[in-house]
Amino acid sequence: RPWGSFPGWMVVLADLADEQDSCFPSQGHIARSTGSSPRTVMRALGDLEEQGYISRQRRHRGNGSRTSDRYVLRVGWLPPGCG
């Protein structure tokens, strides 16, 4: 994967996660934490979501503008063929 190691991305999200295995860091924060570009972050999060390792919930402020998404780590989930 051109965007780095899967475990590294999951560790960043897990480090920020609460008791419900969710977190809502900005993509800028994730980029700074991983030394990646914002575009790489977008691609990596999309890949993790597509593969089922995380789910993403879009969030909006009271005025309707976007804020950081909520990411839920699917702890204990295994991809097809691994369980």
PDB file of N, CA, C and O in Angstrom:
ATOM      1  N   ARG A   1       0.840  -1.182   0.000  1.00  0.00           N
ATOM      2  CA  ARG A   1       0.000   0.000   0.000  1.00  0.00           C
ATOM      3  C   ARG A   1       0.882   1.241   0.000  1.00  0.00           C
ATOM      4  O   ARG A   1       1.754   1.377   0.847  1.00  0.00           O
ATOM      5  N   PRO A   2       0.628   2.142  -0.880  1.00  0.00           N
ATOM      6  CA  PRO A   2       1.500   3.314  -0.979  1.00  0.00           C
ATOM      7  C   PRO A   2       1.405   4.237   0.215  1.00  0.00           C
ATOM      8  O   PRO A   2       2.282   5.034   0.438  1.00  0.00           O
ATOM      9  N   TRP A   3       0.348   4.140   1.015  1.00  0.00           N
ATOM     10  CA  TRP A   3       0.172   5.076   2.121  1.00  0.00           C
ATOM     11  C   TRP A   3       0.740   4.574   3.430  1.00  0.00           C
ATOM     12  O   TRP A   3       0.505   5.144   4.474  1.00  0.00           O
ATOM     13  N   GLY A   4       1.499   3.511   3.409  1.00  0.00           N
ATOM     14  CA  GLY A   4       2.157   3.057   4.619  1.00  0.00           C
ATOM     15  C   GLY A   4       1.548   1.793   5.177  1.00  0.00           C
ATOM     16  O   GLY A   4       0.746   1.133   4.542  1.00  0.00           O
ATOM     17  N   SER A   5       1.925   1.474   6.375  1.00  0.00           N
ATOM     18  CA  SER A   5       1.503   0.206   6.959  1.00  0.00           C
ATOM     19  C   SER A   5       0.128   0.312   7.597  1.00  0.00           C
ATOM     20  O   SER A   5      -0.186   1.275   8.297  1.00  0.00           O
ATOM     21  N   PHE A   6      -0.678  -0.685   7.364  1.00  0.00           N
ATOM     22  CA  PHE A   6      -2.006  -0.769   7.963  1.00  0.00           C
ATOM     23  C   PHE A   6      -1.940  -0.677   9.492  1.00  0.00           C
ATOM     24  O   PHE A   6      -2.664   0.106  10.089  1.00  0.00           O
ATOM     25  N   PRO A   7      -1.065  -1.476  10.156  1.00  0.00           N
ATOM     26  CA  PRO A   7      -1.033  -1.394  11.622  1.00  0.00           C
ATOM     27  C   PRO A   7      -0.729   0.003  12.138  1.00  0.00           C
ATOM     28  O   PRO A   7      -1.279   0.430  13.144  1.00  0.00           O
ATOM     29  N   GLY A   8       0.122   0.730  11.441  1.00  0.00           N
ATOM     30  CA  GLY A   8       0.465   2.085  11.884  1.00  0.00           C
ATOM     31  C   GLY A   8      -0.731   3.015  11.896  1.00  0.00           C
ATOM     32  O   GLY A   8      -0.923   3.792  12.833  1.00  0.00           O
ATOM     33  N   TRP A   9      -1.564   2.929  10.865  1.00  0.00           N
ATOM     34  CA  TRP A   9      -2.758   3.780  10.813  1.00  0.00           C
ATOM     35  C   TRP A   9      -3.739   3.400  11.905  1.00  0.00           C
ATOM     36  O   TRP A   9      -4.349   4.264  12.538  1.00  0.00           O
ATOM     37  N   MET A  10      -3.894   2.097  12.144  1.00  0.00           N
ATOM     38  CA  MET A  10      -4.826   1.652  13.173  1.00  0.00           C
ATOM     39  C   MET A  10      -4.334   2.056  14.565  1.00  0.00           C
ATOM     40  O   MET A  10      -5.126   2.399  15.425  1.00  0.00           O
ATOM     41  N   VAL A  11      -3.024   2.046  14.772  1.00  0.00           N
ATOM     42  CA  VAL A  11      -2.469   2.451  16.069  1.00  0.00           C
ATOM     43  C   VAL A  11      -2.762   3.922  16.329  1.00  0.00           C
ATOM     44  O   VAL A  11      -3.137   4.301  17.442  1.00  0.00           O
ATOM     45  N   VAL A  12      -2.617   4.755  15.318  1.00  0.00           N
ATOM     46  CA  VAL A  12      -2.916   6.187  15.480  1.00  0.00           C
ATOM     47  C   VAL A  12      -4.370   6.373  15.904  1.00  0.00           C
ATOM     48  O   VAL A  12      -4.669   7.087  16.856  1.00  0.00           O
ATOM     49  N   LEU A  13      -5.287   5.707  15.222  1.00  0.00           N
ATOM     50  CA  LEU A  13      -6.706   5.846  15.569  1.00  0.00           C
ATOM     51  C   LEU A  13      -7.001   5.227  16.933  1.00  0.00           C
ATOM     52  O   LEU A  13      -7.749   5.795  17.729  1.00  0.00           O
ATOM     53  N   ALA A  14      -6.419   4.073  17.222  1.00  0.00           N
ATOM     54  CA  ALA A  14      -6.655   3.408  18.503  1.00  0.00           C
ATOM     55  C   ALA A  14      -6.142   4.260  19.663  1.00  0.00           C
ATOM     56  O   ALA A  14      -6.758   4.302  20.735  1.00  0.00           O
ATOM     57  N   ASP A  15      -5.031   4.941  19.457  1.00  0.00           N
ATOM     58  CA  ASP A  15      -4.469   5.788  20.503  1.00  0.00           C
ATOM     59  C   ASP A  15      -5.408   6.939  20.859  1.00  0.00           C
ATOM     60  O   ASP A  15      -5.423   7.407  21.989  1.00  0.00           O
ATOM     61  N   LEU A  16      -6.205   7.375  19.908  1.00  0.00           N
ATOM     62  CA  LEU A  16      -7.141   8.479  20.120  1.00  0.00           C
ATOM     63  C   LEU A  16      -8.538   8.015  20.535  1.00  0.00           C
ATOM     64  O   LEU A  16      -9.369   8.826  20.929  1.00  0.00           O
ATOM     65  N   ALA A  17      -8.789   6.714  20.450  1.00  0.00           N
ATOM     66  CA  ALA A  17     -10.135   6.178  20.665  1.00  0.00           C
ATOM     67  C   ALA A  17     -10.558   6.212  22.131  1.00  0.00           C
ATOM     68  O   ALA A  17      -9.743   6.091  23.040  1.00  0.00           O
ATOM     69  N   ASP A  18     -11.874   6.352  22.307  1.00  0.00           N
ATOM     70  CA  ASP A  18     -12.462   6.332  23.642  1.00  0.00           C
ATOM     71  C   ASP A  18     -12.915   4.912  23.996  1.00  0.00           C
ATOM     72  O   ASP A  18     -12.586   3.959  23.302  1.00  0.00           O
ATOM     73  N   GLU A  19     -13.702   4.781  25.069  1.00  0.00           N
ATOM     74  CA  GLU A  19     -14.156   3.472  25.536  1.00  0.00           C
ATOM     75  C   GLU A  19     -15.075   2.769  24.529  1.00  0.00           C
ATOM     76  O   GLU A  19     -15.266   1.563  24.592  1.00  0.00           O
ATOM     77  N   GLN A  20     -15.668   3.529  23.621  1.00  0.00           N
ATOM     78  CA  GLN A  20     -16.536   2.951  22.595  1.00  0.00           C
ATOM     79  C   GLN A  20     -15.763   2.687  21.291  1.00  0.00           C
ATOM     80  O   GLN A  20     -16.374   2.484  20.240  1.00  0.00           O
ATOM     81  N   ASP A  21     -14.442   2.706  21.386  1.00  0.00           N
ATOM     82  CA  ASP A  21     -13.567   2.473  20.233  1.00  0.00           C
ATOM     83  C   ASP A  21     -13.800   3.482  19.118  1.00  0.00           C
ATOM     84  O   ASP A  21     -13.704   3.161  17.930  1.00  0.00           O
ATOM     85  N   SER A  22     -14.125   4.708  19.476  1.00  0.00           N
ATOM     86  CA  SER A  22     -14.346   5.744  18.471  1.00  0.00           C
ATOM     87  C   SER A  22     -13.502   6.976  18.779  1.00  0.00           C
ATOM     88  O   SER A  22     -13.090   7.197  19.920  1.00  0.00           O
ATOM     89  N   CYS A  23     -13.247   7.753  17.749  1.00  0.00           N
ATOM     90  CA  CYS A  23     -12.503   8.995  17.899  1.00  0.00           C
ATOM     91  C   CYS A  23     -12.919   9.929  16.776  1.00  0.00           C
ATOM     92  O   CYS A  23     -13.551   9.515  15.810  1.00  0.00           O
ATOM     93  N   PHE A  24     -12.598  11.204  16.917  1.00  0.00           N
ATOM     94  CA  PHE A  24     -12.962  12.167  15.877  1.00  0.00           C
ATOM     95  C   PHE A  24     -11.864  13.195  15.641  1.00  0.00           C
ATOM     96  O   PHE A  24     -12.075  14.396  15.725  1.00  0.00           O
ATOM     97  N   PRO A  25     -10.651  12.705  15.317  1.00  0.00           N
ATOM     98  CA  PRO A  25      -9.560  13.629  15.012  1.00  0.00           C
ATOM     99  C   PRO A  25      -9.749  14.258  13.627  1.00  0.00           C
ATOM    100  O   PRO A  25     -10.369  13.664  12.751  1.00  0.00           O
ATOM    101  N   SER A  26      -9.228  15.437  13.463  1.00  0.00           N
ATOM    102  CA  SER A  26      -9.255  16.043  12.127  1.00  0.00           C
ATOM    103  C   SER A  26      -8.273  15.299  11.233  1.00  0.00           C
ATOM    104  O   SER A  26      -7.322  14.666  11.707  1.00  0.00           O
ATOM    105  N   GLN A  27      -8.495  15.388   9.937  1.00  0.00           N
ATOM    106  CA  GLN A  27      -7.553  14.765   9.018  1.00  0.00           C
ATOM    107  C   GLN A  27      -6.199  15.447   9.099  1.00  0.00           C
ATOM    108  O   GLN A  27      -5.161  14.809   8.916  1.00  0.00           O
ATOM    109  N   GLY A  28      -6.187  16.740   9.438  1.00  0.00           N
ATOM    110  CA  GLY A  28      -4.927  17.445   9.648  1.00  0.00           C
ATOM    111  C   GLY A  28      -4.148  16.881  10.823  1.00  0.00           C
ATOM    112  O   GLY A  28      -2.927  16.732  10.762  1.00  0.00           O
ATOM    113  N   HIS A  29      -4.861  16.555  11.901  1.00  0.00           N
ATOM    114  CA  HIS A  29      -4.216  15.960  13.075  1.00  0.00           C
ATOM    115  C   HIS A  29      -3.619  14.595  12.711  1.00  0.00           C
ATOM    116  O   HIS A  29      -2.483  14.287  13.085  1.00  0.00           O
ATOM    117  N   ILE A  30      -4.385  13.799  11.991  1.00  0.00           N
ATOM    118  CA  ILE A  30      -3.886  12.481  11.584  1.00  0.00           C
ATOM    119  C   ILE A  30      -2.673  12.642  10.673  1.00  0.00           C
ATOM    120  O   ILE A  30      -1.683  11.917  10.811  1.00  0.00           O
ATOM    121  N   ALA A  31      -2.714  13.614   9.759  1.00  0.00           N
ATOM    122  CA  ALA A  31      -1.585  13.857   8.859  1.00  0.00           C
ATOM    123  C   ALA A  31      -0.329  14.214   9.654  1.00  0.00           C
ATOM    124  O   ALA A  31       0.758  13.677   9.394  1.00  0.00           O
ATOM    125  N   ARG A  32      -0.473  15.102  10.628  1.00  0.00           N
ATOM    126  CA  ARG A  32       0.687  15.483  11.451  1.00  0.00           C
ATOM    127  C   ARG A  32       1.194  14.297  12.266  1.00  0.00           C
ATOM    128  O   ARG A  32       2.403  14.104  12.404  1.00  0.00           O
ATOM    129  N   SER A  33       0.276  13.469  12.793  1.00  0.00           N
ATOM    130  CA  SER A  33       0.664  12.323  13.620  1.00  0.00           C
ATOM    131  C   SER A  33       1.397  11.254  12.825  1.00  0.00           C
ATOM    132  O   SER A  33       2.225  10.529  13.377  1.00  0.00           O
ATOM    133  N   THR A  34       1.082  11.146  11.536  1.00  0.00           N
ATOM    134  CA  THR A  34       1.684  10.097  10.709  1.00  0.00           C
ATOM    135  C   THR A  34       2.759  10.618   9.768  1.00  0.00           C
ATOM    136  O   THR A  34       3.407   9.830   9.091  1.00  0.00           O
ATOM    137  N   GLY A  35       2.935  11.944   9.706  1.00  0.00           N
ATOM    138  CA  GLY A  35       3.904  12.512   8.778  1.00  0.00           C
ATOM    139  C   GLY A  35       3.458  12.367   7.331  1.00  0.00           C
ATOM    140  O   GLY A  35       4.287  12.285   6.425  1.00  0.00           O
ATOM    141  N   SER A  36       2.140  12.329   7.122  1.00  0.00           N
ATOM    142  CA  SER A  36       1.571  12.136   5.787  1.00  0.00           C
ATOM    143  C   SER A  36       0.895  13.402   5.298  1.00  0.00           C
ATOM    144  O   SER A  36       0.586  14.290   6.079  1.00  0.00           O
ATOM    145  N   SER A  37       0.614  13.430   4.020  1.00  0.00           N
ATOM    146  CA  SER A  37      -0.135  14.553   3.461  1.00  0.00           C
ATOM    147  C   SER A  37      -1.627  14.354   3.733  1.00  0.00           C
ATOM    148  O   SER A  37      -2.078  13.218   3.938  1.00  0.00           O
ATOM    149  N   PRO A  38      -2.396  15.437   3.740  1.00  0.00           N
ATOM    150  CA  PRO A  38      -3.846  15.291   3.923  1.00  0.00           C
ATOM    151  C   PRO A  38      -4.483  14.377   2.872  1.00  0.00           C
ATOM    152  O   PRO A  38      -5.388  13.603   3.184  1.00  0.00           O
ATOM    153  N   ARG A  39      -3.999  14.426   1.639  1.00  0.00           N
ATOM    154  CA  ARG A  39      -4.551  13.559   0.598  1.00  0.00           C
ATOM    155  C   ARG A  39      -4.270  12.086   0.902  1.00  0.00           C
ATOM    156  O   ARG A  39      -5.119  11.219   0.691  1.00  0.00           O
ATOM    157  N   THR A  40      -3.089  11.799   1.428  1.00  0.00           N
ATOM    158  CA  THR A  40      -2.753  10.421   1.810  1.00  0.00           C
ATOM    159  C   THR A  40      -3.661   9.952   2.935  1.00  0.00           C
ATOM    160  O   THR A  40      -4.116   8.812   2.941  1.00  0.00           O
ATOM    161  N   VAL A  41      -3.935  10.835   3.884  1.00  0.00           N
ATOM    162  CA  VAL A  41      -4.846  10.503   4.984  1.00  0.00           C
ATOM    163  C   VAL A  41      -6.227  10.160   4.434  1.00  0.00           C
ATOM    164  O   VAL A  41      -6.827   9.148   4.823  1.00  0.00           O
ATOM    165  N   MET A  42      -6.737  10.978   3.539  1.00  0.00           N
ATOM    166  CA  MET A  42      -8.053  10.723   2.957  1.00  0.00           C
ATOM    167  C   MET A  42      -8.085   9.359   2.264  1.00  0.00           C
ATOM    168  O   MET A  42      -9.041   8.583   2.433  1.00  0.00           O
ATOM    169  N   ARG A  43      -7.046   9.055   1.518  1.00  0.00           N
ATOM    170  CA  ARG A  43      -6.982   7.785   0.790  1.00  0.00           C
ATOM    171  C   ARG A  43      -6.898   6.607   1.772  1.00  0.00           C
ATOM    172  O   ARG A  43      -7.600   5.603   1.610  1.00  0.00           O
ATOM    173  N   ALA A  44      -6.057   6.727   2.781  1.00  0.00           N
ATOM    174  CA  ALA A  44      -5.879   5.637   3.744  1.00  0.00           C
ATOM    175  C   ALA A  44      -7.159   5.382   4.535  1.00  0.00           C
ATOM    176  O   ALA A  44      -7.559   4.226   4.722  1.00  0.00           O
ATOM    177  N   LEU A  45      -7.819   6.447   4.990  1.00  0.00           N
ATOM    178  CA  LEU A  45      -9.058   6.271   5.745  1.00  0.00           C
ATOM    179  C   LEU A  45     -10.139   5.653   4.865  1.00  0.00           C
ATOM    180  O   LEU A  45     -10.908   4.795   5.319  1.00  0.00           O
ATOM    181  N   GLY A  46     -10.181   6.066   3.619  1.00  0.00           N
ATOM    182  CA  GLY A  46     -11.134   5.476   2.685  1.00  0.00           C
ATOM    183  C   GLY A  46     -10.879   3.990   2.480  1.00  0.00           C
ATOM    184  O   GLY A  46     -11.822   3.185   2.445  1.00  0.00           O
ATOM    185  N   ASP A  47      -9.610   3.616   2.365  1.00  0.00           N
ATOM    186  CA  ASP A  47      -9.257   2.204   2.208  1.00  0.00           C
ATOM    187  C   ASP A  47      -9.635   1.402   3.449  1.00  0.00           C
ATOM    188  O   ASP A  47     -10.188   0.303   3.341  1.00  0.00           O
ATOM    189  N   LEU A  48      -9.331   1.938   4.633  1.00  0.00           N
ATOM    190  CA  LEU A  48      -9.672   1.235   5.869  1.00  0.00           C
ATOM    191  C   LEU A  48     -11.186   1.060   6.008  1.00  0.00           C
ATOM    192  O   LEU A  48     -11.664   0.014   6.447  1.00  0.00           O
ATOM    193  N   GLU A  49     -11.932   2.083   5.613  1.00  0.00           N
ATOM    194  CA  GLU A  49     -13.387   1.995   5.669  1.00  0.00           C
ATOM    195  C   GLU A  49     -13.896   0.977   4.647  1.00  0.00           C
ATOM    196  O   GLU A  49     -14.743   0.135   4.969  1.00  0.00           O
ATOM    197  N   GLU A  50     -13.387   1.033   3.448  1.00  0.00           N
ATOM    198  CA  GLU A  50     -13.821   0.117   2.391  1.00  0.00           C
ATOM    199  C   GLU A  50     -13.549  -1.340   2.756  1.00  0.00           C
ATOM    200  O   GLU A  50     -14.341  -2.228   2.455  1.00  0.00           O
ATOM    201  N   GLN A  51     -12.441  -1.574   3.441  1.00  0.00           N
ATOM    202  CA  GLN A  51     -12.064  -2.933   3.834  1.00  0.00           C
ATOM    203  C   GLN A  51     -12.764  -3.389   5.114  1.00  0.00           C
ATOM    204  O   GLN A  51     -12.621  -4.539   5.519  1.00  0.00           O
ATOM    205  N   GLY A  52     -13.496  -2.483   5.774  1.00  0.00           N
ATOM    206  CA  GLY A  52     -14.278  -2.861   6.944  1.00  0.00           C
ATOM    207  C   GLY A  52     -13.587  -2.734   8.284  1.00  0.00           C
ATOM    208  O   GLY A  52     -14.140  -3.130   9.307  1.00  0.00           O
ATOM    209  N   TYR A  53     -12.386  -2.160   8.314  1.00  0.00           N
ATOM    210  CA  TYR A  53     -11.669  -2.034   9.583  1.00  0.00           C
ATOM    211  C   TYR A  53     -12.180  -0.883  10.435  1.00  0.00           C
ATOM    212  O   TYR A  53     -12.036  -0.899  11.657  1.00  0.00           O
ATOM    213  N   ILE A  54     -12.749   0.127   9.785  1.00  0.00           N
ATOM    214  CA  ILE A  54     -13.339   1.257  10.509  1.00  0.00           C
ATOM    215  C   ILE A  54     -14.665   1.602   9.847  1.00  0.00           C
ATOM    216  O   ILE A  54     -14.921   1.240   8.698  1.00  0.00           O
ATOM    217  N   SER A  55     -15.514   2.277  10.598  1.00  0.00           N
ATOM    218  CA  SER A  55     -16.690   2.899   9.993  1.00  0.00           C
ATOM    219  C   SER A  55     -16.555   4.392  10.246  1.00  0.00           C
ATOM    220  O   SER A  55     -15.898   4.822  11.194  1.00  0.00           O
ATOM    221  N   ARG A  56     -17.163   5.157   9.367  1.00  0.00           N
ATOM    222  CA  ARG A  56     -17.031   6.619   9.450  1.00  0.00           C
ATOM    223  C   ARG A  56     -18.418   7.231   9.511  1.00  0.00           C
ATOM    224  O   ARG A  56     -19.303   6.857   8.753  1.00  0.00           O
ATOM    225  N   GLN A  57     -18.584   8.157  10.430  1.00  0.00           N
ATOM    226  CA  GLN A  57     -19.842   8.876  10.552  1.00  0.00           C
ATOM    227  C   GLN A  57     -19.566  10.354  10.336  1.00  0.00           C
ATOM    228  O   GLN A  57     -18.776  10.958  11.068  1.00  0.00           O
ATOM    229  N   ARG A  58     -20.177  10.910   9.324  1.00  0.00           N
ATOM    230  CA  ARG A  58     -20.000  12.334   9.017  1.00  0.00           C
ATOM    231  C   ARG A  58     -20.654  13.158  10.120  1.00  0.00           C
ATOM    232  O   ARG A  58     -21.743  12.837  10.588  1.00  0.00           O
ATOM    233  N   ARG A  59     -19.979  14.229  10.519  1.00  0.00           N
ATOM    234  CA  ARG A  59     -20.504  15.090  11.585  1.00  0.00           C
ATOM    235  C   ARG A  59     -20.642  16.515  11.067  1.00  0.00           C
ATOM    236  O   ARG A  59     -19.876  16.953  10.220  1.00  0.00           O
ATOM    237  N   HIS A  60     -21.642  17.218  11.606  1.00  0.00           N
ATOM    238  CA  HIS A  60     -21.903  18.608  11.226  1.00  0.00           C
ATOM    239  C   HIS A  60     -22.102  19.454  12.475  1.00  0.00           C
ATOM    240  O   HIS A  60     -22.610  18.982  13.487  1.00  0.00           O
ATOM    241  N   ARG A  61     -21.718  20.696  12.362  1.00  0.00           N
ATOM    242  CA  ARG A  61     -21.940  21.664  13.438  1.00  0.00           C
ATOM    243  C   ARG A  61     -23.397  22.103  13.413  1.00  0.00           C
ATOM    244  O   ARG A  61     -24.141  21.794  12.480  1.00  0.00           O
ATOM    245  N   GLY A  62     -23.807  22.856  14.405  1.00  0.00           N
ATOM    246  CA  GLY A  62     -25.170  23.362  14.483  1.00  0.00           C
ATOM    247  C   GLY A  62     -25.573  24.206  13.293  1.00  0.00           C
ATOM    248  O   GLY A  62     -26.740  24.225  12.899  1.00  0.00           O
ATOM    249  N   ASN A  63     -24.602  24.888  12.684  1.00  0.00           N
ATOM    250  CA  ASN A  63     -24.905  25.744  11.530  1.00  0.00           C
ATOM    251  C   ASN A  63     -24.872  24.971  10.204  1.00  0.00           C
ATOM    252  O   ASN A  63     -25.015  25.555   9.137  1.00  0.00           O
ATOM    253  N   GLY A  64     -24.658  23.654  10.279  1.00  0.00           N
ATOM    254  CA  GLY A  64     -24.662  22.821   9.081  1.00  0.00           C
ATOM    255  C   GLY A  64     -23.304  22.586   8.455  1.00  0.00           C
ATOM    256  O   GLY A  64     -23.172  21.750   7.564  1.00  0.00           O
ATOM    257  N   SER A  65     -22.277  23.312   8.879  1.00  0.00           N
ATOM    258  CA  SER A  65     -20.949  23.114   8.292  1.00  0.00           C
ATOM    259  C   SER A  65     -20.339  21.808   8.801  1.00  0.00           C
ATOM    260  O   SER A  65     -20.685  21.307   9.872  1.00  0.00           O
ATOM    261  N   ARG A  66     -19.425  21.264   8.020  1.00  0.00           N
ATOM    262  CA  ARG A  66     -18.779  20.008   8.383  1.00  0.00           C
ATOM    263  C   ARG A  66     -17.764  20.217   9.489  1.00  0.00           C
ATOM    264  O   ARG A  66     -17.126  21.248   9.598  1.00  0.00           O
ATOM    265  N   THR A  67     -17.608  19.201  10.307  1.00  0.00           N
ATOM    266  CA  THR A  67     -16.546  19.133  11.296  1.00  0.00           C
ATOM    267  C   THR A  67     -15.897  17.762  11.127  1.00  0.00           C
ATOM    268  O   THR A  67     -16.236  17.029  10.206  1.00  0.00           O
ATOM    269  N   SER A  68     -14.974  17.415  11.991  1.00  0.00           N
ATOM    270  CA  SER A  68     -14.265  16.152  11.813  1.00  0.00           C
ATOM    271  C   SER A  68     -15.233  14.970  11.884  1.00  0.00           C
ATOM    272  O   SER A  68     -16.221  14.997  12.608  1.00  0.00           O
ATOM    273  N   ASP A  69     -14.938  13.952  11.097  1.00  0.00           N
ATOM    274  CA  ASP A  69     -15.748  12.743  11.099  1.00  0.00           C
ATOM    275  C   ASP A  69     -15.471  11.933  12.361  1.00  0.00           C
ATOM    276  O   ASP A  69     -14.409  12.054  12.974  1.00  0.00           O
ATOM    277  N   ARG A  70     -16.427  11.104  12.721  1.00  0.00           N
ATOM    278  CA  ARG A  70     -16.244  10.158  13.828  1.00  0.00           C
ATOM    279  C   ARG A  70     -15.839   8.832  13.207  1.00  0.00           C
ATOM    280  O   ARG A  70     -16.490   8.336  12.287  1.00  0.00           O
ATOM    281  N   TYR A  71     -14.749   8.262  13.697  1.00  0.00           N
ATOM    282  CA  TYR A  71     -14.248   6.982  13.219  1.00  0.00           C
ATOM    283  C   TYR A  71     -14.459   5.946  14.306  1.00  0.00           C
ATOM    284  O   TYR A  71     -14.100   6.173  15.464  1.00  0.00           O
ATOM    285  N   VAL A  72     -15.055   4.826  13.958  1.00  0.00           N
ATOM    286  CA  VAL A  72     -15.270   3.738  14.905  1.00  0.00           C
ATOM    287  C   VAL A  72     -14.421   2.562  14.457  1.00  0.00           C
ATOM    288  O   VAL A  72     -14.558   2.088  13.315  1.00  0.00           O
ATOM    289  N   LEU A  73     -13.535   2.123  15.336  1.00  0.00           N
ATOM    290  CA  LEU A  73     -12.678   0.981  15.032  1.00  0.00           C
ATOM    291  C   LEU A  73     -13.482  -0.293  15.233  1.00  0.00           C
ATOM    292  O   LEU A  73     -14.141  -0.458  16.254  1.00  0.00           O
ATOM    293  N   ARG A  74     -13.453  -1.160  14.267  1.00  0.00           N
ATOM    294  CA  ARG A  74     -14.202  -2.408  14.364  1.00  0.00           C
ATOM    295  C   ARG A  74     -13.309  -3.431  15.044  1.00  0.00           C
ATOM    296  O   ARG A  74     -12.759  -4.344  14.417  1.00  0.00           O
ATOM    297  N   VAL A  75     -13.156  -3.272  16.355  1.00  0.00           N
ATOM    298  CA  VAL A  75     -12.282  -4.111  17.166  1.00  0.00           C
ATOM    299  C   VAL A  75     -12.814  -5.548  17.158  1.00  0.00           C
ATOM    300  O   VAL A  75     -13.994  -5.781  17.350  1.00  0.00           O
ATOM    301  N   GLY A  76     -11.932  -6.485  16.892  1.00  0.00           N
ATOM    302  CA  GLY A  76     -12.309  -7.881  16.879  1.00  0.00           C
ATOM    303  C   GLY A  76     -12.840  -8.355  15.551  1.00  0.00           C
ATOM    304  O   GLY A  76     -13.046  -9.550  15.349  1.00  0.00           O
ATOM    305  N   TRP A  77     -13.040  -7.432  14.597  1.00  0.00           N
ATOM    306  CA  TRP A  77     -13.540  -7.815  13.277  1.00  0.00           C
ATOM    307  C   TRP A  77     -12.391  -8.363  12.450  1.00  0.00           C
ATOM    308  O   TRP A  77     -11.294  -7.840  12.472  1.00  0.00           O
ATOM    309  N   LEU A  78     -12.653  -9.433  11.732  1.00  0.00           N
ATOM    310  CA  LEU A  78     -11.640 -10.016  10.845  1.00  0.00           C
ATOM    311  C   LEU A  78     -12.151  -9.974   9.413  1.00  0.00           C
ATOM    312  O   LEU A  78     -13.339 -10.245   9.173  1.00  0.00           O
ATOM    313  N   PRO A  79     -11.280  -9.665   8.469  1.00  0.00           N
ATOM    314  CA  PRO A  79     -11.719  -9.664   7.070  1.00  0.00           C
ATOM    315  C   PRO A  79     -12.049 -11.081   6.618  1.00  0.00           C
ATOM    316  O   PRO A  79     -11.583 -12.042   7.213  1.00  0.00           O
ATOM    317  N   PRO A  80     -12.851 -11.209   5.568  1.00  0.00           N
ATOM    318  CA  PRO A  80     -13.187 -12.549   5.056  1.00  0.00           C
ATOM    319  C   PRO A  80     -11.932 -13.360   4.770  1.00  0.00           C
ATOM    320  O   PRO A  80     -10.951 -12.857   4.259  1.00  0.00           O
ATOM    321  N   GLY A  81     -11.976 -14.626   5.181  1.00  0.00           N
ATOM    322  CA  GLY A  81     -10.857 -15.524   4.956  1.00  0.00           C
ATOM    323  C   GLY A  81      -9.826 -15.551   6.062  1.00  0.00           C
ATOM    324  O   GLY A  81      -8.862 -16.310   6.009  1.00  0.00           O
ATOM    325  N   CYS A  82     -10.009 -14.689   7.098  1.00  0.00           N
ATOM    326  CA  CYS A  82      -9.031 -14.644   8.179  1.00  0.00           C
ATOM    327  C   CYS A  82      -9.576 -15.230   9.486  1.00  0.00           C
ATOM    328  O   CYS A  82      -8.938 -15.146  10.510  1.00  0.00           O
ATOM    329  N   GLY A  83     -10.746 -15.754   9.499  1.00  0.00           N
ATOM    330  CA  GLY A  83     -11.313 -16.232  10.752  1.00  0.00           C
ATOM    331  C   GLY A  83     -11.783 -17.596  10.604  1.00  0.00           C
ATOM    332  O   GLY A  83     -12.048 -18.440  11.272  1.00  0.00           O
TER     333      GLY A  83
END
